[in-house]
Coordinates of C-alpha atoms and ligand atoms in Angstrom, one line a residue:
M1092 CA -41.0 15.0 -25.6
T1093 CA -38.2 13.9 -27.4
I1094 CA -33.9 13.3 -25.7
S1095 CA -30.6 14.1 -27.1
C1096 CA -29.0 11.0 -28.1
Q1097 CA -25.9 12.9 -26.2
T1098 CA -28.3 13.1 -22.5
E1099 CA -30.1 10.1 -23.5
A1100 CA -26.6 8.3 -23.1
A1101 CA -24.9 10.2 -20.3
R1102 CA -28.5 9.2 -18.3
L1103 CA -28.0 5.3 -19.0
D1104 CA -24.2 6.2 -18.2
A1105 CA -25.1 7.5 -15.0
L1106 CA -27.8 4.3 -14.8
Y1107 CA -25.4 1.5 -15.0
K1108 CA -23.5 3.6 -12.8
L1109 CA -26.1 2.7 -10.1
Q1110 CA -25.3 -1.4 -10.4
L1111 CA -28.8 -1.5 -10.2
L1112 CA -30.5 -3.1 -13.8
D1113 CA -30.9 -7.4 -13.0
T1114 CA -29.7 -6.8 -8.6
R1115 CA -31.7 -8.8 -7.0
P1116 CA -35.6 -7.3 -5.0
S1117 CA -34.6 -5.6 -1.6
K1118 CA -36.9 -5.4 0.7
A1119 CA -35.8 -2.0 1.2
F1120 CA -37.4 -0.9 -2.3
D1121 CA -40.1 -3.7 -1.9
R1122 CA -41.9 -1.8 1.1
I1123 CA -42.2 2.3 -0.9
T1124 CA -43.8 0.0 -4.0
R1125 CA -46.5 -2.4 -1.2
L1126 CA -47.0 1.8 0.3
A1127 CA -48.1 2.8 -3.0
A1128 CA -50.0 0.9 -3.3
R1129 CA -52.0 1.0 -0.3
I1130 CA -52.8 4.6 -0.6
F1131 CA -53.7 5.0 -4.5
G1132 CA -55.7 1.2 -3.0
L1133 CA -54.7 -0.3 -6.1
E1134 CA -53.2 -4.2 -6.4
I1135 CA -50.0 -3.0 -9.3
A1136 CA -47.1 -0.8 -8.2
A1137 CA -43.4 -1.0 -9.5
I1138 CA -40.5 1.1 -9.6
S1139 CA -38.9 0.8 -12.8
L1140 CA -36.1 1.7 -14.4
T1141 CA -35.6 2.3 -18.2
D1142 CA -32.9 0.6 -19.6
S1143 CA -31.3 1.2 -23.4
D1144 CA -34.9 -1.2 -24.6
R1145 CA -36.8 -2.2 -21.5
Q1146 CA -39.1 -1.4 -18.3
W1147 CA -36.8 -3.1 -15.8
F1148 CA -38.5 -3.2 -12.8
K1149 CA -35.9 -3.6 -9.2
S1150 CA -39.3 -3.9 -7.6
R1151 CA -43.1 -4.9 -8.4
L1152 CA -46.2 -5.9 -6.6
G1153 CA -48.8 -7.7 -8.8
L1154 CA -47.0 -7.5 -11.9
E1155 CA -46.3 -11.3 -14.2
Q1156 CA -42.8 -10.5 -15.9
N1157 CA -39.9 -8.2 -14.3
S1158 CA -38.9 -6.2 -17.6
I1159 CA -41.9 -5.2 -20.8
P1160 CA -40.5 -3.5 -23.5
R1161 CA -39.5 0.1 -23.1
L1162 CA -41.5 1.5 -26.6
K1163 CA -45.1 1.9 -25.6
A1164 CA -44.9 2.0 -22.0
P1165 CA -45.9 5.0 -20.0
C1166 CA -42.6 5.4 -17.2
A1167 CA -40.3 5.1 -20.7
E1168 CA -43.2 8.4 -21.0
V1169 CA -42.4 10.0 -17.6
V1170 CA -38.3 9.2 -17.7
D1171 CA -38.2 11.2 -21.0
T1172 CA -40.3 14.5 -19.7
G1173 CA -39.0 14.0 -16.4
G1174 CA -42.9 14.7 -14.9
A1175 CA -45.7 12.5 -13.5
L1176 CA -47.5 11.2 -16.2
V1177 CA -51.6 10.0 -15.3
I1178 CA -53.2 8.2 -18.1
A1179 CA -57.0 7.4 -16.4
D1180 CA -57.9 5.2 -18.8
L1181 CA -55.1 3.1 -21.4
L1182 CA -57.7 1.8 -23.7
E1183 CA -58.0 5.2 -24.2
D1184 CA -55.2 6.0 -25.2
H1185 CA -54.0 6.5 -28.4
Y1186 CA -50.2 5.8 -28.0
F1187 CA -50.7 3.5 -25.4
R1188 CA -52.8 1.5 -25.9
H1189 CA -50.4 -0.5 -28.1
G1190 CA -48.7 -1.0 -25.4
A1191 CA -48.0 -4.4 -23.7
L1192 CA -48.9 -2.6 -20.3
A1193 CA -52.9 -2.3 -22.0
A1194 CA -52.5 -5.4 -23.4
S1195 CA -52.6 -6.8 -20.2
G1196 CA -55.5 -5.7 -18.5
V1197 CA -53.7 -2.6 -17.4
R1198 CA -56.2 0.8 -17.4
Y1199 CA -55.0 2.7 -15.0
Y1200 CA -51.1 4.1 -14.9
A1201 CA -49.4 6.7 -12.5
G1202 CA -45.9 6.9 -12.4
A1203 CA -43.8 9.8 -10.2
P1204 CA -40.6 10.4 -12.4
L1205 CA -37.0 9.1 -10.4
I1206 CA -34.7 11.5 -10.4
T1207 CA -30.2 11.7 -9.7
A1208 CA -29.0 14.5 -7.8
D1209 CA -27.4 15.3 -10.8
G1210 CA -30.6 15.1 -12.8
H1211 CA -31.0 12.3 -14.6
C1212 CA -34.1 10.3 -15.0
L1213 CA -33.7 6.2 -14.2
G1214 CA -37.5 5.3 -13.7
A1215 CA -40.7 5.8 -12.2
L1216 CA -42.1 4.5 -9.0
C1217 CA -45.4 3.5 -10.8
V1218 CA -48.7 2.2 -9.4
M1219 CA -51.3 0.8 -12.3
G1220 CA -54.9 -0.5 -11.8
Y1221 CA -57.5 -3.4 -14.1
E1222 CA -60.0 0.0 -14.0
R1223 CA -60.2 3.7 -15.4
R1224 CA -59.7 5.5 -12.6
H1225 CA -59.6 9.6 -11.2
T1226 CA -56.5 11.4 -9.7
T1227 CA -56.1 13.5 -6.8
P1228 CA -53.6 16.3 -6.8
E1229 CA -52.7 14.7 -3.4
E1230 CA -52.3 11.4 -4.6
V1231 CA -50.0 12.4 -7.3
A1232 CA -47.8 14.5 -5.0
C1233 CA -47.6 11.5 -2.9
L1234 CA -46.2 9.1 -5.1
S1235 CA -43.5 12.0 -5.8
D1236 CA -42.8 11.8 -1.9
L1237 CA -42.5 8.7 -1.9
A1238 CA -40.6 8.5 -5.5
E1239 CA -38.0 11.0 -3.8
M1240 CA -38.1 8.3 -0.5
V1241 CA -37.3 5.3 -4.1
M1242 CA -34.0 7.8 -5.2
A1243 CA -32.8 8.7 -1.1
Q1244 CA -32.8 5.1 -0.5
I1245 CA -31.0 4.1 -3.9
E1246 CA -28.3 6.8 -4.2
L1247 CA -27.5 6.7 0.4
R1248 CA -26.9 2.6 -0.7
H1249 CA -24.5 4.1 -3.2
T1250 CA -22.7 5.9 -0.8
A1251 CA -22.9 4.3 2.3
G1252 CA -19.5 2.4 1.9
R1253 CA -20.3 -0.2 -1.5
V1254 CA -19.9 2.0 -4.1
D1255 CA -15.8 2.8 -4.8
P1256 CA -16.2 7.0 -5.7
L1257 CA -13.5 7.0 -7.8
S1258 CA -15.2 3.9 -10.6
G1259 CA -18.1 4.0 -9.0
L1260 CA -18.3 -0.1 -8.8
P1261 CA -19.2 -1.7 -6.1
N1262 CA -17.2 -2.8 -3.5
R1263 CA -15.4 -5.6 -1.8
S1264 CA -18.3 -4.9 0.8
Q1265 CA -20.8 -5.4 -1.9
F1266 CA -19.4 -8.5 -3.0
I1267 CA -19.3 -10.0 0.8
E1268 CA -23.0 -8.9 0.4
D1269 CA -24.0 -9.8 -3.2
F1270 CA -21.9 -13.1 -1.9
Q1271 CA -24.4 -14.6 0.4
D1272 CA -27.2 -13.3 -1.8
M1273 CA -26.0 -15.8 -4.5
K1274 CA -25.5 -18.6 -1.5
N1275 CA -28.8 -18.0 -0.2
D1276 CA -30.5 -18.1 -4.2
C1277 CA -28.4 -20.5 -5.4
P1278 CA -28.2 -24.6 -5.9
P1279 CA -25.2 -25.3 -3.4
D1280 CA -23.7 -27.6 -4.7
E1281 CA -23.2 -25.1 -8.2
L1282 CA -19.6 -24.8 -8.7
R1283 CA -19.1 -21.0 -9.9
L1284 CA -16.4 -19.9 -10.8
A1285 CA -14.5 -15.7 -9.6
V1286 CA -12.0 -14.2 -10.9
V1287 CA -9.8 -12.1 -9.8
V1288 CA -8.3 -8.9 -12.3
N1289 CA -4.7 -7.3 -11.6
L1290 CA -4.1 -4.8 -13.2
A1291 CA -0.4 -4.2 -12.6
T1292 CA 1.7 -5.8 -11.3
P1293 CA 2.6 -4.2 -7.2
E1294 CA 6.1 -2.8 -8.7
Q1295 CA 4.6 -1.3 -11.7
L1296 CA 1.8 0.3 -9.2
G1297 CA 4.9 1.6 -6.9
S1298 CA 6.7 3.3 -9.6
A1299 CA 4.4 5.3 -11.2
A1300 CA 3.5 7.0 -7.6
R1301 CA 6.9 6.9 -7.7
V1302 CA 6.9 9.4 -10.1
R1303 CA 3.7 10.1 -11.4
S1304 CA 1.4 11.1 -8.5
S1305 CA -1.8 9.4 -8.0
S1306 CA -2.7 10.3 -11.4
Y1307 CA -1.9 7.8 -13.0
L1308 CA -3.7 5.3 -10.7
D1309 CA -6.6 7.6 -11.0
E1310 CA -6.4 6.9 -14.9
L1311 CA -5.6 3.7 -15.0
V1312 CA -9.1 2.7 -13.3
T1313 CA -11.0 4.4 -14.5
E1314 CA -10.2 3.5 -17.6
A1315 CA -10.0 -0.3 -17.4
S1316 CA -13.7 0.1 -14.9
Q1317 CA -15.1 1.3 -18.7
W1318 CA -13.5 -1.3 -20.1
I1319 CA -14.3 -3.5 -17.9
R1320 CA -18.0 -2.8 -17.8
S1321 CA -18.9 -2.6 -21.3
Q1322 CA -17.0 -6.0 -21.8
L1323 CA -19.9 -8.0 -19.4
G1324 CA -22.5 -5.2 -19.9
P1325 CA -26.1 -4.5 -18.4
G1326 CA -27.2 -7.6 -16.8
R1327 CA -23.3 -8.4 -15.1
Q1328 CA -21.1 -7.2 -12.4
V1329 CA -17.5 -6.3 -11.8
Y1330 CA -15.8 -4.5 -8.4
H1331 CA -13.3 -2.7 -7.6
V1332 CA -12.1 -5.1 -4.9
G1333 CA -8.1 -3.0 -4.3
D1334 CA -6.4 -0.2 -5.3
A1335 CA -6.0 -2.0 -8.8
Q1336 CA -7.8 -5.1 -8.6
F1337 CA -11.3 -6.2 -9.4
A1338 CA -13.5 -9.0 -9.6
L1339 CA -16.1 -11.2 -10.8
F1340 CA -17.6 -14.1 -11.2
A1341 CA -18.2 -16.0 -14.1
P1342 CA -21.8 -16.5 -15.7
P1343 CA -24.0 -19.9 -13.6
C1344 CA -23.2 -23.2 -15.5
T1345 CA -20.2 -22.0 -17.1
T1346 CA -17.1 -24.0 -16.8
L1347 CA -13.0 -24.0 -16.4
E1348 CA -12.4 -24.9 -20.1
E1349 CA -14.4 -22.5 -21.6
Y1350 CA -14.0 -19.2 -19.7
L1351 CA -9.9 -19.8 -20.1
P1352 CA -10.6 -18.5 -23.8
V1353 CA -12.5 -16.0 -23.2
L1354 CA -11.0 -14.5 -20.5
K1355 CA -7.2 -14.7 -22.4
E1356 CA -8.9 -12.9 -25.5
K1357 CA -9.5 -10.2 -23.0
L1358 CA -6.5 -9.5 -20.8
A1359 CA -4.7 -9.8 -25.1
R1360 CA -7.5 -6.9 -25.9
A1361 CA -7.0 -5.1 -22.8
S1362 CA -2.3 -6.0 -22.6
S1363 CA -2.4 -4.3 -25.3
L1364 CA -5.0 -1.3 -24.7
A1365 CA -2.8 -1.0 -21.6
K1366 CA -0.1 -0.3 -23.7
S1367 CA -0.8 2.1 -25.7
R1368 CA -1.3 4.2 -22.9
H1369 CA 0.1 2.5 -19.2
I1370 CA 2.9 0.6 -17.4
A1371 CA 0.9 -2.0 -16.7
T1372 CA 1.1 -5.8 -17.1
P1373 CA -2.4 -6.8 -16.9
T1374 CA -3.0 -10.0 -14.7
I1375 CA -5.1 -12.7 -14.0
G1376 CA -6.6 -14.6 -10.9
V1377 CA -8.9 -17.9 -10.9
A1378 CA -10.2 -19.5 -8.2
P1379 CA -13.3 -22.4 -9.1
F1380 CA -15.2 -22.9 -5.6
V1381 CA -18.5 -25.0 -4.6
L1382 CA -20.8 -22.8 -4.1
G1383 CA -22.1 -24.0 -1.1
G1384 CA -19.0 -24.9 1.6
A1385 CA -17.0 -21.5 0.0
D1386 CA -15.9 -19.1 2.7
C1387 CA -16.7 -14.7 0.7
L1388 CA -13.1 -14.2 1.4
D1389 CA -11.6 -17.6 1.1
V1390 CA -12.6 -17.2 -2.4
L1391 CA -11.2 -13.5 -3.0
R1392 CA -8.3 -14.7 -1.3
T1393 CA -7.3 -17.5 -3.4
A1394 CA -9.0 -15.8 -6.5
Q1395 CA -6.5 -12.9 -5.2
S1396 CA -3.6 -14.9 -4.5
A1397 CA -3.3 -16.5 -7.5
A1398 CA -3.5 -13.1 -9.4
H1399 CA -0.4 -11.9 -7.6
G1400 CA 1.0 -15.1 -8.8
A1401 CA 0.1 -15.1 -12.6
I1402 CA 2.9 -12.8 -13.0
F1403 CA 5.0 -15.9 -13.3
Q1404 CA 2.9 -17.4 -15.9
S1405 CA 3.2 -16.9 -19.5
S1406 CA -0.4 -16.6 -20.2
R1407 CA -0.9 -14.3 -17.0
I1408 CA -2.6 -16.2 -15.7
A1409 CA -3.1 -18.4 -13.3
I1410 CA -5.5 -20.4 -10.8
Y1411 CA -5.5 -21.3 -7.8
S1412 CA -3.5 -24.4 -6.4
R1413 CA -3.9 -25.3 -3.2
S1414 CA -0.6 -26.2 -3.5
D1415 CA 1.1 -22.8 -4.2
D1416 CA -1.2 -21.0 -1.8
D1417 CA 0.2 -23.3 1.3
A1418 CA 3.6 -22.6 0.1
C1419 CA 2.3 -18.8 0.4
Q1420 CA 0.3 -19.0 3.5
R1421 CA 3.1 -21.2 5.2
R1422 CA 5.7 -18.5 3.9
F1423 CA 3.6 -15.8 5.3
R1424 CA 3.6 -18.2 9.2
L1425 CA 7.1 -18.2 9.0
L1426 CA 7.1 -15.0 8.8
N1427 CA 4.5 -13.8 11.4
E1428 CA 5.8 -15.9 14.2
F1429 CA 9.8 -15.6 13.5
G1430 CA 8.9 -12.6 15.6
D1431 CA 8.5 -15.0 18.5
A1432 CA 11.3 -17.2 18.4
L1433 CA 12.5 -14.4 17.8
E1434 CA 11.8 -13.7 21.9
S1435 CA 11.8 -17.4 22.6
S1436 CA 14.8 -18.9 24.7
S1437 CA 14.1 -21.8 23.6
Q1438 CA 13.2 -21.8 19.3
L1439 CA 16.6 -20.9 18.0
R1440 CA 19.4 -22.0 18.6
L1441 CA 23.9 -22.0 16.9
V1442 CA 24.7 -25.2 15.4
F1443 CA 29.2 -24.8 14.2
Q1444 CA 30.8 -26.6 11.1
P1445 CA 33.9 -27.0 11.1
R1446 CA 36.3 -25.3 8.7
V1447 CA 39.2 -27.2 7.7
D1448 CA 42.9 -26.2 6.7
M1449 CA 43.7 -28.3 3.1
E1450 CA 47.1 -28.4 4.2
S1451 CA 47.6 -28.9 8.1
G1452 CA 43.7 -30.8 8.4
A1453 CA 43.0 -29.3 11.5
C1454 CA 40.3 -26.9 11.9
V1455 CA 40.7 -23.6 11.6
G1456 CA 37.3 -21.8 12.0
A1457 CA 33.7 -22.4 12.1
E1458 CA 30.8 -21.0 10.6
A1459 CA 27.9 -20.3 12.8
L1460 CA 24.3 -21.8 10.9
L1461 CA 20.4 -20.6 12.5
R1462 CA 18.4 -23.5 13.1
W1463 CA 14.4 -22.9 14.5
T1464 CA 12.8 -25.3 16.2
H1465 CA 9.2 -23.8 15.9
P1466 CA 6.7 -24.8 19.1
E1467 CA 3.8 -26.8 16.0
L1468 CA 5.8 -26.4 13.3
G1469 CA 9.3 -28.1 14.0
N1470 CA 12.2 -27.6 12.9
V1471 CA 12.0 -25.3 10.1
S1472 CA 15.6 -25.3 8.0
P1473 CA 17.1 -21.8 6.5
G1474 CA 17.0 -22.8 3.4
E1475 CA 13.2 -22.2 3.2
F1476 CA 13.1 -18.7 6.7
I1477 CA 16.2 -16.6 6.2
P1478 CA 15.0 -15.4 2.8
V1479 CA 11.3 -14.7 4.0
I1480 CA 13.6 -13.5 7.2
E1481 CA 15.4 -11.6 4.7
R1482 CA 12.9 -10.1 2.6
S1483 CA 11.2 -8.3 6.2
G1484 CA 11.9 -6.4 8.9
L1485 CA 13.0 -8.7 10.8
A1486 CA 17.1 -9.4 9.3
Q1487 CA 18.7 -6.6 11.1
A1488 CA 16.9 -7.7 14.6
T1489 CA 18.1 -11.8 13.0
T1490 CA 21.9 -11.0 12.7
A1491 CA 22.2 -8.8 16.5
W1492 CA 20.9 -12.4 18.0
V1493 CA 22.6 -14.6 15.9
L1494 CA 26.1 -12.4 16.3
N1495 CA 25.6 -12.5 19.8
A1496 CA 24.4 -16.1 20.0
A1497 CA 27.9 -16.5 17.8
L1498 CA 30.0 -14.4 19.8
R1499 CA 29.7 -15.8 23.1
Q1500 CA 30.2 -19.1 21.7
Q1501 CA 32.8 -17.9 20.8
R1502 CA 34.3 -16.3 23.9
A1503 CA 33.7 -19.9 25.9
W1504 CA 35.7 -21.4 23.9
R1505 CA 38.5 -19.1 24.0
N1506 CA 38.5 -18.8 27.5
A1507 CA 39.0 -23.1 27.0
G1508 CA 41.4 -22.5 24.8
M1509 CA 40.3 -22.5 21.5
Q1510 CA 42.1 -20.1 18.9
L1511 CA 39.0 -20.2 15.7
Q1512 CA 37.5 -18.8 12.9
L1513 CA 33.5 -17.9 13.6
A1514 CA 32.2 -16.9 10.3
V1515 CA 28.6 -15.3 11.0
N1516 CA 26.0 -15.0 7.5
V1517 CA 24.9 -11.3 7.4
S1518 CA 22.4 -10.4 5.1
A1519 CA 21.9 -7.3 2.5
A1520 CA 19.6 -5.8 4.7
N1521 CA 22.2 -5.8 7.1
L1522 CA 24.9 -3.7 4.6
L1523 CA 22.2 -0.7 4.7
E1524 CA 21.8 0.0 8.4
P1525 CA 23.5 2.6 9.2
D1526 CA 24.8 1.5 12.4
F1527 CA 26.1 -2.3 11.0
V1528 CA 29.9 -1.5 12.5
A1529 CA 28.9 -0.1 15.7
Q1530 CA 26.5 -2.8 16.6
V1531 CA 29.7 -5.4 14.8
E1532 CA 31.8 -3.5 17.5
H1533 CA 29.7 -3.8 20.2
Y1534 CA 28.8 -7.5 20.4
L1535 CA 32.6 -7.4 19.9
N1536 CA 33.4 -5.4 23.7
M1537 CA 30.4 -6.7 25.0
Y1538 CA 32.2 -10.5 25.8
D1539 CA 35.9 -9.3 25.0
L1540 CA 36.6 -9.6 21.3
P1541 CA 39.3 -9.2 18.8
P1542 CA 37.7 -8.3 15.9
S1543 CA 40.0 -11.4 14.1
C1544 CA 38.5 -13.6 15.5
L1545 CA 35.3 -12.5 13.7
E1546 CA 34.5 -13.2 9.4
L1547 CA 30.8 -12.1 8.1
E1548 CA 29.9 -14.5 5.7
I1549 CA 28.4 -11.9 2.0
T1550 CA 26.9 -13.7 -1.1
E1551 CA 27.7 -11.9 -3.7
S1552 CA 23.8 -10.6 -5.1
A1553 CA 23.7 -9.5 -0.9
I1554 CA 26.5 -6.8 -1.9
M1555 CA 24.7 -5.8 -6.1
E1556 CA 21.9 -5.5 -4.4
H1557 CA 23.0 -1.9 -3.4
P1558 CA 26.4 -2.2 -5.1
E1559 CA 27.4 1.6 -3.3
R1560 CA 25.9 1.2 -0.3
A1561 CA 27.3 -2.2 0.3
H1562 CA 30.1 -1.4 -0.8
A1563 CA 31.4 1.3 1.8
T1564 CA 29.9 -0.3 5.4
L1565 CA 32.1 -4.1 3.1
Q1566 CA 35.3 -1.4 3.4
A1567 CA 33.9 0.3 7.1
I1568 CA 34.2 -3.5 8.3
A1569 CA 37.7 -4.8 7.1
A1570 CA 38.7 -0.4 7.9
I1571 CA 37.5 -2.2 11.9
G1572 CA 40.1 -5.7 11.6
V1573 CA 36.5 -7.8 10.9
R1574 CA 37.5 -10.2 8.0
L1575 CA 35.0 -10.2 5.2
A1576 CA 34.4 -13.7 3.2
I1577 CA 31.8 -13.2 -0.3
D1578 CA 29.6 -16.1 -0.2
D1579 CA 28.2 -18.8 -2.6
F1580 CA 31.1 -16.8 -5.2
G1581 CA 29.8 -18.2 -8.5
T1582 CA 26.3 -17.7 -8.0
G1583 CA 26.3 -14.2 -9.0
Y1584 CA 26.7 -12.0 -12.0
S1585 CA 29.0 -10.0 -10.9
S1586 CA 31.4 -11.9 -9.9
L1587 CA 34.8 -10.3 -11.6
S1588 CA 34.7 -7.4 -12.2
Y1589 CA 33.4 -6.9 -8.3
L1590 CA 36.1 -8.8 -6.7
Q1591 CA 38.9 -6.9 -7.5
S1592 CA 37.9 -4.7 -5.5
M1593 CA 35.9 -5.8 -2.4
P1594 CA 38.1 -6.0 1.0
A1595 CA 37.4 -9.9 1.2
D1596 CA 39.8 -11.7 2.4
V1597 CA 37.8 -15.2 2.3
V1598 CA 36.2 -16.2 -0.9
K1599 CA 33.7 -19.2 -0.6
I1600 CA 33.4 -21.5 -4.2
D1601 CA 29.5 -22.4 -3.8
Q1602 CA 28.7 -25.7 -3.3
S1603 CA 26.8 -26.4 -6.6
F1604 CA 30.6 -26.3 -8.1
I1605 CA 31.6 -28.9 -5.7
I1606 CA 29.3 -31.4 -4.8
G1607 CA 30.0 -33.9 -8.1
L1608 CA 33.1 -32.7 -8.5
E1609 CA 34.8 -36.0 -9.6
D1610 CA 33.1 -36.9 -12.5
D1611 CA 32.4 -33.7 -14.5
V1612 CA 35.9 -32.9 -16.4
R1613 CA 34.1 -30.0 -16.9
K1614 CA 33.9 -28.1 -13.9
Q1615 CA 36.5 -29.6 -12.6
S1616 CA 38.7 -27.1 -14.9
L1617 CA 36.5 -24.4 -13.8
V1618 CA 36.7 -24.6 -10.4
S1619 CA 41.0 -24.7 -10.9
T1620 CA 40.2 -21.7 -12.5
M1621 CA 38.4 -20.1 -9.9
I1622 CA 40.3 -20.6 -6.9
S1623 CA 44.0 -19.6 -9.1
L1624 CA 42.3 -16.4 -10.3
T1625 CA 41.0 -15.5 -6.3
Q1626 CA 44.0 -16.5 -5.0
D1627 CA 45.7 -14.1 -7.8
L1628 CA 43.0 -11.2 -6.0
G1629 CA 44.9 -12.5 -2.8
H1630 CA 42.2 -13.6 -1.2
R1631 CA 41.9 -17.2 0.9
V1632 CA 39.8 -20.0 -1.1
V1633 CA 37.4 -21.9 0.1
A1634 CA 35.5 -24.7 -0.9
E1635 CA 31.7 -25.3 0.4
G1636 CA 30.2 -28.9 0.1
V1637 CA 33.1 -31.1 0.4
E1638 CA 31.1 -34.8 0.2
C1639 CA 33.9 -37.3 -1.0
G1640 CA 37.5 -37.8 -0.7
E1641 CA 37.7 -37.5 -4.5
V1642 CA 36.7 -34.2 -4.5
Q1643 CA 38.9 -33.4 -1.4
T1644 CA 41.9 -35.0 -2.5
F1645 CA 41.2 -32.7 -6.1
L1646 CA 41.2 -29.2 -4.7
K1647 CA 44.5 -30.1 -2.6
L1648 CA 46.0 -29.8 -5.7
A1649 CA 44.7 -27.2 -7.3
G1650 CA 45.2 -25.5 -4.7
C1651 CA 42.6 -24.2 -2.0
D1652 CA 42.8 -23.4 1.5
E1653 CA 40.1 -24.0 3.2
A1654 CA 37.3 -27.1 3.0
Q1655 CA 33.6 -26.9 4.3
G1656 CA 31.9 -30.0 4.5
Y1657 CA 30.1 -33.6 4.7
L1658 CA 34.0 -35.5 4.4
F1659 CA 34.5 -33.6 7.3
A1660 CA 31.1 -32.7 9.2
R1661 CA 27.9 -31.8 8.9
P1662 CA 26.5 -28.2 11.0
L1663 CA 27.6 -29.8 15.1
E1664 CA 25.8 -27.9 18.4
P1665 CA 27.9 -26.9 20.2
A1666 CA 28.8 -29.7 22.4
G1667 CA 29.4 -32.0 19.3
F1668 CA 31.4 -29.6 17.7
L1669 CA 33.8 -29.5 20.5
A1670 CA 34.2 -33.2 21.2
W1671 CA 34.3 -33.6 17.0
C1672 CA 37.9 -31.4 17.9
G1673 CA 38.7 -33.3 20.3
G1674 CA 40.4 -36.3 18.3
G1675 CA 36.3 -37.0 16.7
A1676 CA 38.2 -34.9 13.4
A1677 CA 40.0 -37.9 12.9
E1678 CA 38.1 -41.3 14.0
A1679 CA 35.3 -39.7 11.7
Q1680 CA 38.3 -39.1 8.1
A1681 CA 39.8 -42.7 9.3
G1682 CA 36.4 -44.8 9.7
R1683 CA 35.1 -43.3 6.5
R1684 CA 37.9 -44.3 4.5
L1685 CA 38.0 -47.4 6.2
L1686 CA 33.9 -48.5 4.6
R1687 CA 35.5 -47.0 1.4
A1688 CA 38.8 -49.1 1.5
L1689 CA 35.1 -52.2 1.9
A1690 CA 32.8 -50.9 -0.2
Ligands
C2E2036 P1 25.5 -21.4 3.4 O1 25.9 -20.1 4.3 O2 25.9 -21.4 1.8 O3 25.9 -22.5 4.0 C1 25.7 -23.1 3.4 C2 25.2 -24.1 3.4 O4 25.1 -25.9 3.4 C3 24.4 -24.7 5.7 O5 23.3 -25.0 5.1 C4 25.3 -26.5 5.6 O6 24.6 -27.3 6.3 C5 24.5 -26.6 3.9 N1 26.4 -27.2 3.9 C6 28.0 -27.8 4.1 N2 28.6 -28.9 3.6 C7 27.5 -29.7 2.6 C8 27.4 -30.9 2.2 O7 28.4 -31.3 1.7 N3 26.1 -30.8 1.1 C9 25.6 -30.2 1.5 N4 24.5 -31.0 0.6 N5 26.1 -30.0 2.0 C10 26.4 -29.5 2.8 P2 22.4 -24.1 6.5 O8 22.5 -24.2 7.4 O9 20.9 -25.4 5.5 O10 21.8 -23.3 5.9 C11 21.5 -22.8 4.4 C12 21.7 -20.9 4.2 O11 20.8 -20.4 4.8 C13 23.0 -20.7 4.5 O12 24.0 -20.9 2.9 C14 23.1 -19.5 4.5 O13 22.8 -18.9 3.4 C15 22.0 -19.2 5.7 N6 21.3 -19.1 6.6 C16 22.2 -20.1 7.6 N7 22.7 -19.5 8.7 C17 22.3 -18.2 8.7 C18 22.5 -17.3 9.4 O14 22.7 -16.9 10.5 N8 22.5 -15.6 8.8 C19 21.9 -15.2 7.5 N9 21.2 -14.5 7.4 N10 21.3 -16.2 6.7 C20 22.3 -17.7 7.1
MG2037 MG1 27.4 -18.9 5.0
MG2038 MG1 27.4 -20.5 1.0

């Protein structure tokens, strides 16, 4: 019987989807093959799968080769007819006598079809012998029962948590199992390459899901899985390890130098295919590893991490880097452990950096700056942990902690007769909190402080994340009498257009404009313009990062109102701050002047 090309294509697709071809032997299948051979009292039995041009044996007993040509193979006939086939003597059959089995001395053949629930015949469970043999109907019935057991085993494996229902590809669990098999079967010093493909960036997936429901992801994954499978061919495995993420291994003995051009070429084709159908930027991460010492989940994680990082590469392909990974691990650790820090009584503290009036040289205020001493990592700079915290759900709790501690300190200063303006940094996320203003009022009331003694510093970029909502919160803060400062002024992109509508009292020129000002004429004219412009708009100007007397003199002449920087004092512990205010400031300045004169 001949079957149509279309039916054969569907049959092959069903076979390939099961990902059985060229996989390792399995005890569960070998057991059934042994049983079949024993029932027939024969020395040869096999589970034979019919590929486009070959019979490949998933399990074999008494057979040397792991495949034979499909042409003139009795199992191929079982597939074509979909029924059991018994040949008492191959040599008496005008067709099969010329096949590979007869050539190897096999005379007797009995095979039962392996049929899927969808009706596709994948191959046969067969027994063979070197003698002509008679077959009873009971024996054929037994063989058919065993063939059904083989299929039950195949389908069970396919559905029992090893295969992704959408792509039909083996999933992460199967990746882990195959990795272990590979470790058992291959030399431990073998160098291999794990590859992770991200179909799109998390942002692209997120925004597509918002406008197009889950059908977008389904289509993307289905099309991509078919394409990757077609590129790899039947002998290679690809795994569906995340929502829109696939993993595979480069063929053994492939070096990075050889494999990168292949990946580049495939990615270029995939990207142009994806572009016409989806808004998706695929990226690839490659993790080289030595088989013996490798931990499967670590290999997968490092390749995934490289694939995420690949978005920053022009080629969209990244090779796992230990230092990038260490930085990523550290960020994750900081984020994970900052919650403990907020609850511990000893890890967080505030230091205070004085703000000095340019005209009188007096200390008029201080900026509260957060410090974290991690129990194992030691001091972690806010430049490192604040950006991590600000993107997490901890930003609000952090500002609450800082407000509480800063206003407690302000109360203590007031009790000691010190009238200072205290500045506290707040994050973009705070401006979105519906009860942020109420929270600020709560802490002011708790320490019985007037709103005017507090200044909140907000960076331009924080405001620009959600301009309308930020603006509303800032108006509400200004309305209760708390002062507002725009921090790091000049580093955002909205400076001038936005500045005029801001209810800010103070503008703090970012230290990148101030440090090195003494030798830079262009910076000098820029800073002069910034000062006069912001003052014209009614703001008080503070220069951050004043490190030397020349800069102080320049700023004073340019009309800057206040300054903050190492020239006056580094951020100080509360006791140091008190000492500095009580005369230390003048002494420190005089000492520095003397040192410069002597130099
Ligand atoms: P910032 O708010 O612009 O704070 C000024 C930073 O410049 C501080 O760094 C300060 O130590 C440093 N600095 C002051 N004078 C000089 C100087 O003359 N030369 C140089 N090179 N640097 C100077 P720090 O304390 O490391 O803080 C870094 C950033 O972390 C702060 O920048 C702020 O954005 C953030 N940050 C610190 N504490 C908090 C906090 O409690 N909450 C929030 N949301 N952010 C904070
Ligand atoms: Mg600040
Ligand atoms: Mg700043």
